[in-house]
Amino acid sequence: MPAPYVQLPLSRRSFLLAATGTGAALALTAAPARADGRKRPFGRYGSPAARRTPKTLYVDPGGQGDFTSVQAAVTAATGSGWTLVLAPGTYRETVAVDRTRTETTWIGASENPRDVVIVYDNAAGTPKPGGGTYGTSGSATTTVQADGFTARDITFANDWLRADHPEITGTQAVAIKVQGDRSAFLRCRFLGHQDTLYADSMALGTFARQYFAHCYAEGDVDFVFGRATAVYEHCRFHTLDRDVDFTPKGMVFAPSTAGANPYGYLAVKCRITSGAEDGAYKLARPWVPSSDTTARPALVVRDTWMGPGIDAAEPYTNMSSGFPWQDQRFAEYRNTGPGARILVPENRPQLTDEQAQLHTRETYLGDWRPYARRR
């Protein structure tokens, strides 16, 4: 997606620490960290000497697991039904889960997502070793194509910074790209700037269902985007401050829902906060990619609190004048907070009570019920 923006300098280390600070108000602390340093890096989830199941693998950068990198464990876990337990640490690597590795679960052993961080720093315009550039999809730190993927208590990040690379204009830098059906993320964090969380599908005619519960996502430009059928429940979306002299400084959502798909993005019982000044951000803009000009982006935000960072008078904007947001499927219902005020009714389409009954996690996810799982 477009936008070569300028950002104040921020070191990679301070980026991750700052992100930790912005997430402090979240309900992400879960249980106290029980992965006891080097003594018990896998907490209550066993160890290579006391394996929970034959298909459980342990990853620890300190060397007490089966592998020291996540990708090495993924490569070893061929087929279906594997569980990876990740010890606390920073895993600086790119990770890809191809479509053959179905029904995989990743668990952050400490049960605190701040402790387990998978991070890298490619951008769309980053040169590839063999020539060319990575592009938006190729910039992803983590890519998940397999169906039935679940992650708990993990941070997915891309700490590429515009200020470090003024020569690069392709500034999209994806933390995670998710394409599989039945992909669930519970108490996870997604950190980046532009295009942080790419909730997508494998193909235009594939309606991949994804569920994000009690998660935290931050960024600036279109930082939650793609064509998946995705439900965000009890999540927090945080817009970052930016050193630019124009508004909007960015947008939270940029769905690219296929025209044939009745359901796109649903945010329910969420919070939208901001590190920028009041009214500096749009709630959303529609993404109609050149590869699918028949897309009709769909977004419903309901029962959600919006802080003053969202432009209440004009919460939506266009990505392309040829595909105005008014022609897409954007709607709201029972939202609260200063950013949710209905100042110009025609700029904030509202669902009726009857219409709202069609926009629930149950209707979006169908026979898949990840919200009913027990730990």
Coordinates of C-alpha atoms in Angstrom, one line a residue:
M1 CA 0.0 0.0 0.0
P2 CA 1.2 3.5 -0.7
A3 CA 2.9 6.0 1.6
P4 CA 6.5 6.9 1.9
Y5 CA 6.2 8.6 5.3
V6 CA 8.9 10.1 7.5
Q7 CA 9.3 8.9 11.1
L8 CA 11.4 10.2 14.0
P9 CA 14.5 8.2 14.7
L10 CA 14.0 5.3 17.1
S11 CA 16.4 2.5 17.8
R12 CA 15.3 -1.1 17.4
R13 CA 15.7 -1.7 21.1
S14 CA 13.8 1.4 22.1
F15 CA 11.1 0.4 19.6
L16 CA 10.4 -2.9 21.3
L17 CA 10.7 -1.3 24.8
A18 CA 8.3 1.5 23.7
A19 CA 5.9 -1.0 22.4
T20 CA 6.0 -2.8 25.8
G21 CA 5.1 0.5 27.4
T22 CA 2.1 1.2 25.2
G23 CA 0.8 -2.2 25.9
A24 CA 0.9 -1.8 29.7
A25 CA -2.8 -1.0 30.0
L26 CA -3.8 -4.1 28.2
A27 CA -5.2 -7.2 29.7
L28 CA -2.2 -9.1 28.4
T29 CA -0.5 -10.0 31.6
A30 CA -2.3 -13.4 31.7
A31 CA -0.9 -15.6 34.4
P32 CA 2.4 -14.7 36.1
A33 CA 5.4 -15.7 34.1
R34 CA 6.2 -19.3 35.2
A35 CA 9.1 -20.0 32.8
D36 CA 11.6 -19.6 35.6
G37 CA 14.6 -18.1 33.8
R38 CA 17.1 -20.7 32.8
K39 CA 15.8 -23.1 35.5
R40 CA 12.5 -23.8 33.8
P41 CA 12.4 -22.0 30.5
F42 CA 9.3 -23.9 29.4
G43 CA 7.2 -23.3 32.6
R44 CA 4.3 -25.6 33.0
Y45 CA 4.6 -26.9 29.5
G46 CA 7.2 -29.6 30.1
S47 CA 10.6 -29.9 28.5
P48 CA 12.6 -32.1 26.1
A49 CA 13.2 -34.5 29.1
A50 CA 9.5 -34.4 30.0
R51 CA 7.7 -34.0 26.7
R52 CA 4.0 -33.3 26.9
T53 CA 3.3 -35.3 23.7
P54 CA 5.4 -37.0 21.1
K55 CA 4.5 -34.0 18.8
T56 CA 5.6 -31.3 21.2
L57 CA 8.9 -29.5 20.3
Y58 CA 10.7 -27.0 22.5
V59 CA 12.5 -23.9 21.3
D60 CA 14.9 -21.9 23.5
P61 CA 17.5 -19.4 22.3
G62 CA 19.5 -20.4 25.4
G63 CA 20.0 -23.9 24.2
Q64 CA 17.8 -25.9 26.6
G65 CA 15.3 -26.9 24.0
D66 CA 15.2 -29.1 20.9
F67 CA 16.0 -26.0 18.8
T68 CA 17.3 -22.5 19.2
S69 CA 15.3 -21.0 16.4
V70 CA 11.6 -21.1 15.6
Q71 CA 12.1 -21.8 11.9
A72 CA 14.3 -24.8 12.7
A73 CA 11.5 -26.2 14.8
V74 CA 8.9 -25.5 12.0
T75 CA 11.1 -27.2 9.5
A76 CA 11.4 -30.3 11.7
A77 CA 7.6 -30.4 12.4
T78 CA 6.4 -31.9 9.1
G79 CA 2.8 -32.9 8.7
S80 CA 0.0 -32.0 11.0
G81 CA -0.7 -31.5 14.7
W82 CA 2.5 -30.2 16.1
T83 CA 2.9 -28.0 19.2
L84 CA 5.9 -25.6 19.5
V85 CA 6.6 -24.3 23.0
L86 CA 8.7 -21.1 22.9
A87 CA 10.9 -20.1 25.8
P88 CA 11.2 -16.5 26.7
G89 CA 13.6 -14.6 24.4
T90 CA 13.9 -12.5 21.3
Y91 CA 14.0 -14.6 18.1
R92 CA 15.5 -12.4 15.4
E93 CA 14.5 -14.4 12.3
T94 CA 11.9 -14.8 9.6
V95 CA 9.6 -17.7 9.9
A96 CA 7.3 -19.4 7.3
V97 CA 4.7 -22.1 8.0
D98 CA 3.7 -23.6 4.7
R99 CA 0.2 -24.9 3.9
T100 CA 1.3 -28.6 4.6
R101 CA 1.9 -28.0 8.3
T102 CA -1.7 -27.9 9.4
E103 CA -3.2 -27.8 12.9
T104 CA -0.1 -26.3 14.5
T105 CA 0.0 -24.6 17.9
W106 CA 2.6 -22.2 19.1
I107 CA 2.7 -21.4 22.9
G108 CA 4.7 -18.7 24.6
A109 CA 5.9 -20.6 27.6
S110 CA 5.8 -17.7 30.2
E111 CA 2.2 -16.9 29.3
N112 CA 3.1 -13.3 28.9
P113 CA 3.5 -12.2 25.3
R114 CA 6.1 -9.6 26.1
D115 CA 8.5 -12.3 27.0
V116 CA 8.5 -14.1 23.6
V117 CA 9.2 -11.9 20.6
I118 CA 9.6 -13.0 17.0
V119 CA 11.1 -10.0 15.1
Y120 CA 12.9 -9.0 11.9
D121 CA 13.4 -5.9 9.9
N122 CA 12.6 -6.3 6.2
A123 CA 10.5 -3.8 4.3
A124 CA 8.8 -4.0 0.9
G125 CA 11.6 -2.0 -0.6
T126 CA 14.5 -3.8 1.1
P127 CA 16.9 -5.3 -1.5
K128 CA 16.9 -9.0 -1.7
P129 CA 20.3 -10.8 -1.8
G130 CA 19.5 -12.3 -5.2
G131 CA 18.2 -9.0 -6.7
G132 CA 14.9 -7.2 -6.6
T133 CA 13.1 -6.3 -3.4
Y134 CA 10.9 -8.2 -1.0
G135 CA 7.6 -6.5 -1.7
T136 CA 4.9 -6.2 1.0
S137 CA 4.2 -9.9 1.4
G138 CA 7.9 -10.8 1.3
S139 CA 8.6 -8.3 4.1
A140 CA 6.7 -10.3 6.7
T141 CA 8.6 -11.5 9.7
T142 CA 6.2 -14.4 10.1
T143 CA 4.1 -16.0 7.3
V144 CA 1.4 -18.6 8.1
Q145 CA -0.3 -20.3 5.2
A146 CA -1.4 -23.5 7.0
D147 CA -5.0 -24.1 8.1
G148 CA -5.7 -24.6 11.8
F149 CA -2.9 -22.5 13.2
T150 CA -3.1 -21.2 16.8
A151 CA -0.7 -18.9 18.6
R152 CA -0.9 -17.9 22.3
D153 CA 1.1 -15.4 24.3
I154 CA 3.6 -14.4 21.6
T155 CA 4.7 -11.0 20.1
F156 CA 5.1 -10.8 16.4
A157 CA 7.0 -7.7 15.3
N158 CA 8.7 -5.9 12.4
D159 CA 11.1 -3.3 13.7
W160 CA 12.1 -1.8 10.3
L161 CA 12.2 2.0 10.6
R162 CA 11.8 4.6 7.9
A163 CA 14.3 6.9 9.5
D164 CA 17.0 4.3 9.3
H165 CA 16.5 3.9 5.5
P166 CA 15.6 7.2 3.9
E167 CA 16.6 5.7 0.5
I168 CA 13.8 3.2 0.6
T169 CA 10.3 4.2 -0.6
G170 CA 8.6 0.8 -0.2
T171 CA 8.0 1.3 3.5
Q172 CA 5.4 -1.4 4.1
A173 CA 6.9 -3.7 6.8
V174 CA 4.7 -6.6 7.9
A175 CA 5.0 -8.3 11.3
I176 CA 2.8 -11.3 10.3
K177 CA 0.9 -12.4 7.3
V178 CA -1.8 -14.9 8.0
Q179 CA -3.5 -16.7 5.1
G180 CA -4.8 -20.0 6.6
D181 CA -8.4 -20.8 7.5
R182 CA -9.2 -21.3 11.2
S183 CA -6.2 -19.2 12.4
A184 CA -6.5 -18.1 16.0
F185 CA -4.4 -15.7 18.0
L186 CA -5.0 -15.4 21.7
R187 CA -3.3 -12.8 23.9
C188 CA -0.8 -12.0 21.2
R189 CA 0.9 -8.6 20.2
F190 CA 1.5 -7.3 16.7
L191 CA 4.1 -4.5 16.6
G192 CA 5.1 -2.4 13.6
H193 CA 4.4 0.8 11.7
Q194 CA 3.0 0.4 8.2
D195 CA 1.0 -2.8 7.4
T196 CA 1.7 -4.5 10.7
L197 CA -1.0 -7.2 10.7
Y198 CA -1.8 -8.8 7.3
A199 CA -5.0 -10.9 7.8
D200 CA -5.4 -12.4 4.3
S201 CA -6.2 -15.6 2.5
M202 CA -4.4 -18.0 0.1
A203 CA -6.5 -17.1 -2.9
L204 CA -9.2 -14.7 -4.1
G205 CA -11.9 -17.4 -3.8
T206 CA -10.8 -18.7 -0.4
F207 CA -12.6 -17.2 2.5
A208 CA -10.1 -17.7 5.4
R209 CA -11.6 -17.3 8.9
Q210 CA -9.3 -15.8 11.5
Y211 CA -9.9 -15.0 15.2
F212 CA -8.0 -12.5 17.4
A213 CA -8.9 -12.4 21.0
H214 CA -7.4 -10.2 23.8
C215 CA -4.7 -9.1 21.3
Y216 CA -2.8 -5.8 20.9
A217 CA -1.9 -4.3 17.5
E218 CA -0.1 -1.0 16.8
G219 CA 1.1 0.9 13.8
D220 CA 0.4 3.9 11.6
V221 CA -0.6 3.3 8.0
D222 CA -3.2 0.6 7.2
F223 CA -1.8 -1.5 10.1
V224 CA -4.6 -4.1 10.0
F225 CA -5.3 -5.0 6.4
G226 CA -6.2 -7.8 4.0
R227 CA -9.1 -9.9 2.7
A228 CA -9.6 -12.5 5.5
T229 CA -12.9 -13.0 7.3
A230 CA -11.4 -11.8 10.6
V231 CA -13.0 -11.3 14.0
Y232 CA -11.1 -9.0 16.5
E233 CA -12.7 -9.5 20.0
H234 CA -11.6 -7.6 23.1
C235 CA -8.5 -6.3 21.2
R236 CA -6.7 -3.0 21.5
F237 CA -5.6 -1.1 18.4
H238 CA -3.0 1.7 19.1
T239 CA -2.1 4.4 16.6
L240 CA 1.5 5.7 16.8
D241 CA 2.6 9.2 16.9
R242 CA 4.4 10.4 13.7
D243 CA 6.6 13.3 12.7
V244 CA 4.6 14.4 9.7
D245 CA 3.0 17.8 9.0
F246 CA -0.2 16.5 7.5
T247 CA -3.3 14.5 8.5
P248 CA -4.4 11.9 8.4
K249 CA -1.3 10.4 9.8
G250 CA -2.6 6.9 9.1
M251 CA -5.5 4.5 9.3
V252 CA -6.3 1.6 11.6
F253 CA -8.0 -0.8 9.1
A254 CA -7.7 -1.3 5.3
P255 CA -9.8 -4.4 4.4
S256 CA -9.7 -5.8 0.9
T257 CA -12.6 -8.2 1.2
A258 CA -13.6 -10.1 -2.0
G259 CA -16.9 -9.1 -3.5
A260 CA -18.3 -12.6 -3.1
N261 CA -17.5 -12.8 0.6
P262 CA -20.4 -11.6 2.8
Y263 CA -18.1 -11.0 5.7
G264 CA -14.9 -9.1 6.1
Y265 CA -13.4 -7.6 9.3
L266 CA -15.4 -7.4 12.5
A267 CA -14.1 -5.6 15.5
V268 CA -16.2 -6.2 18.6
K269 CA -15.8 -5.0 22.2
C270 CA -12.4 -3.5 21.3
R271 CA -10.5 -0.3 22.3
I272 CA -8.8 2.2 19.9
T273 CA -6.2 4.4 21.5
S274 CA -3.6 6.8 20.1
G275 CA -0.2 8.2 20.8
A276 CA -0.9 11.0 18.3
E277 CA -2.9 14.2 18.7
D278 CA -6.7 14.3 18.6
G279 CA -8.3 13.5 15.2
A280 CA -5.0 12.6 13.5
Y281 CA -6.1 9.1 12.4
K282 CA -8.9 7.6 10.3
L283 CA -10.7 4.5 11.4
A284 CA -10.4 2.9 8.0
R285 CA -10.0 3.2 4.3
P286 CA -10.9 0.6 1.6
W287 CA -8.2 -1.3 -0.2
V288 CA -9.2 -2.4 -3.7
P289 CA -6.0 -4.0 -5.0
S290 CA -5.0 -3.9 -8.7
S291 CA -5.1 -7.7 -8.6
D292 CA -8.8 -7.7 -7.7
T293 CA -10.7 -4.6 -8.8
T294 CA -14.0 -6.4 -7.9
A295 CA -13.2 -6.3 -4.2
R296 CA -15.8 -4.7 -1.9
P297 CA -14.0 -4.0 1.4
A298 CA -16.1 -4.8 4.4
L299 CA -15.6 -3.6 8.0
V300 CA -18.0 -3.5 10.9
V301 CA -16.9 -1.9 14.2
R302 CA -19.3 -2.5 17.0
D303 CA -19.5 -2.1 20.8
T304 CA -16.1 -0.5 20.7
W305 CA -14.5 2.4 22.5
M306 CA -12.7 4.9 20.3
G307 CA -10.4 7.5 21.8
P308 CA -9.9 11.0 20.5
G309 CA -7.2 10.0 18.1
I310 CA -9.9 9.0 15.6
D311 CA -11.4 11.8 13.4
A312 CA -15.0 11.7 14.6
A313 CA -16.3 14.0 11.8
E314 CA -14.7 12.1 9.0
P315 CA -13.6 8.6 10.2
Y316 CA -13.2 7.1 6.7
T317 CA -11.1 8.1 3.7
N318 CA -10.3 6.8 0.2
M319 CA -7.2 4.9 -0.8
S320 CA -8.2 5.5 -4.5
S321 CA -10.7 8.0 -5.8
G322 CA -12.0 5.4 -8.2
F323 CA -13.2 3.3 -5.2
P324 CA -14.8 5.6 -2.7
W325 CA -15.4 4.3 0.8
Q326 CA -19.1 5.1 0.5
D327 CA -19.4 2.4 -2.2
Q328 CA -17.9 -0.2 0.2
R329 CA -19.3 -2.1 3.2
F330 CA -18.4 0.0 6.2
A331 CA -20.7 0.3 9.2
E332 CA -20.7 0.8 13.0
Y333 CA -22.9 -0.1 15.9
R334 CA -23.2 1.1 19.5
N335 CA -19.6 2.5 19.6
T336 CA -18.6 4.9 22.4
G337 CA -15.9 7.3 23.2
P338 CA -14.9 10.7 21.8
G339 CA -13.7 9.2 18.5
A340 CA -17.1 7.5 18.0
R341 CA -19.3 10.7 18.2
I342 CA -21.7 11.0 15.3
L343 CA -21.0 14.5 14.2
V344 CA -21.9 14.1 10.5
P345 CA -24.4 11.2 10.2
E346 CA -23.7 10.5 6.5
N347 CA -20.0 10.0 7.3
R348 CA -20.8 7.3 9.9
P349 CA -23.1 4.5 8.6
Q350 CA -24.8 2.8 11.4
L351 CA -26.3 -0.7 11.6
T352 CA -29.9 -1.2 12.7
D353 CA -30.5 -3.6 15.6
E354 CA -31.8 -6.1 13.1
Q355 CA -28.7 -5.7 10.9
A356 CA -26.4 -6.0 13.9
Q357 CA -27.7 -9.6 14.5
L358 CA -25.9 -10.6 11.3
H359 CA -22.5 -9.2 12.4
T360 CA -21.4 -11.4 15.3
R361 CA -18.5 -13.7 15.8
E362 CA -20.9 -16.7 15.3
T363 CA -22.1 -15.6 11.9
Y364 CA -18.6 -14.7 10.7
L365 CA -16.9 -17.9 11.9
G366 CA -19.7 -20.3 11.2
D367 CA -19.1 -23.9 12.6
W368 CA -15.6 -23.0 13.8
R369 CA -15.7 -21.9 17.5
P370 CA -12.2 -20.9 18.7
Y371 CA -13.8 -18.7 21.4
A372 CA -15.2 -21.8 23.1
R373 CA -11.8 -23.3 23.7
R374 CA -10.5 -23.9 27.2
R375 CA -6.9 -23.7 28.2

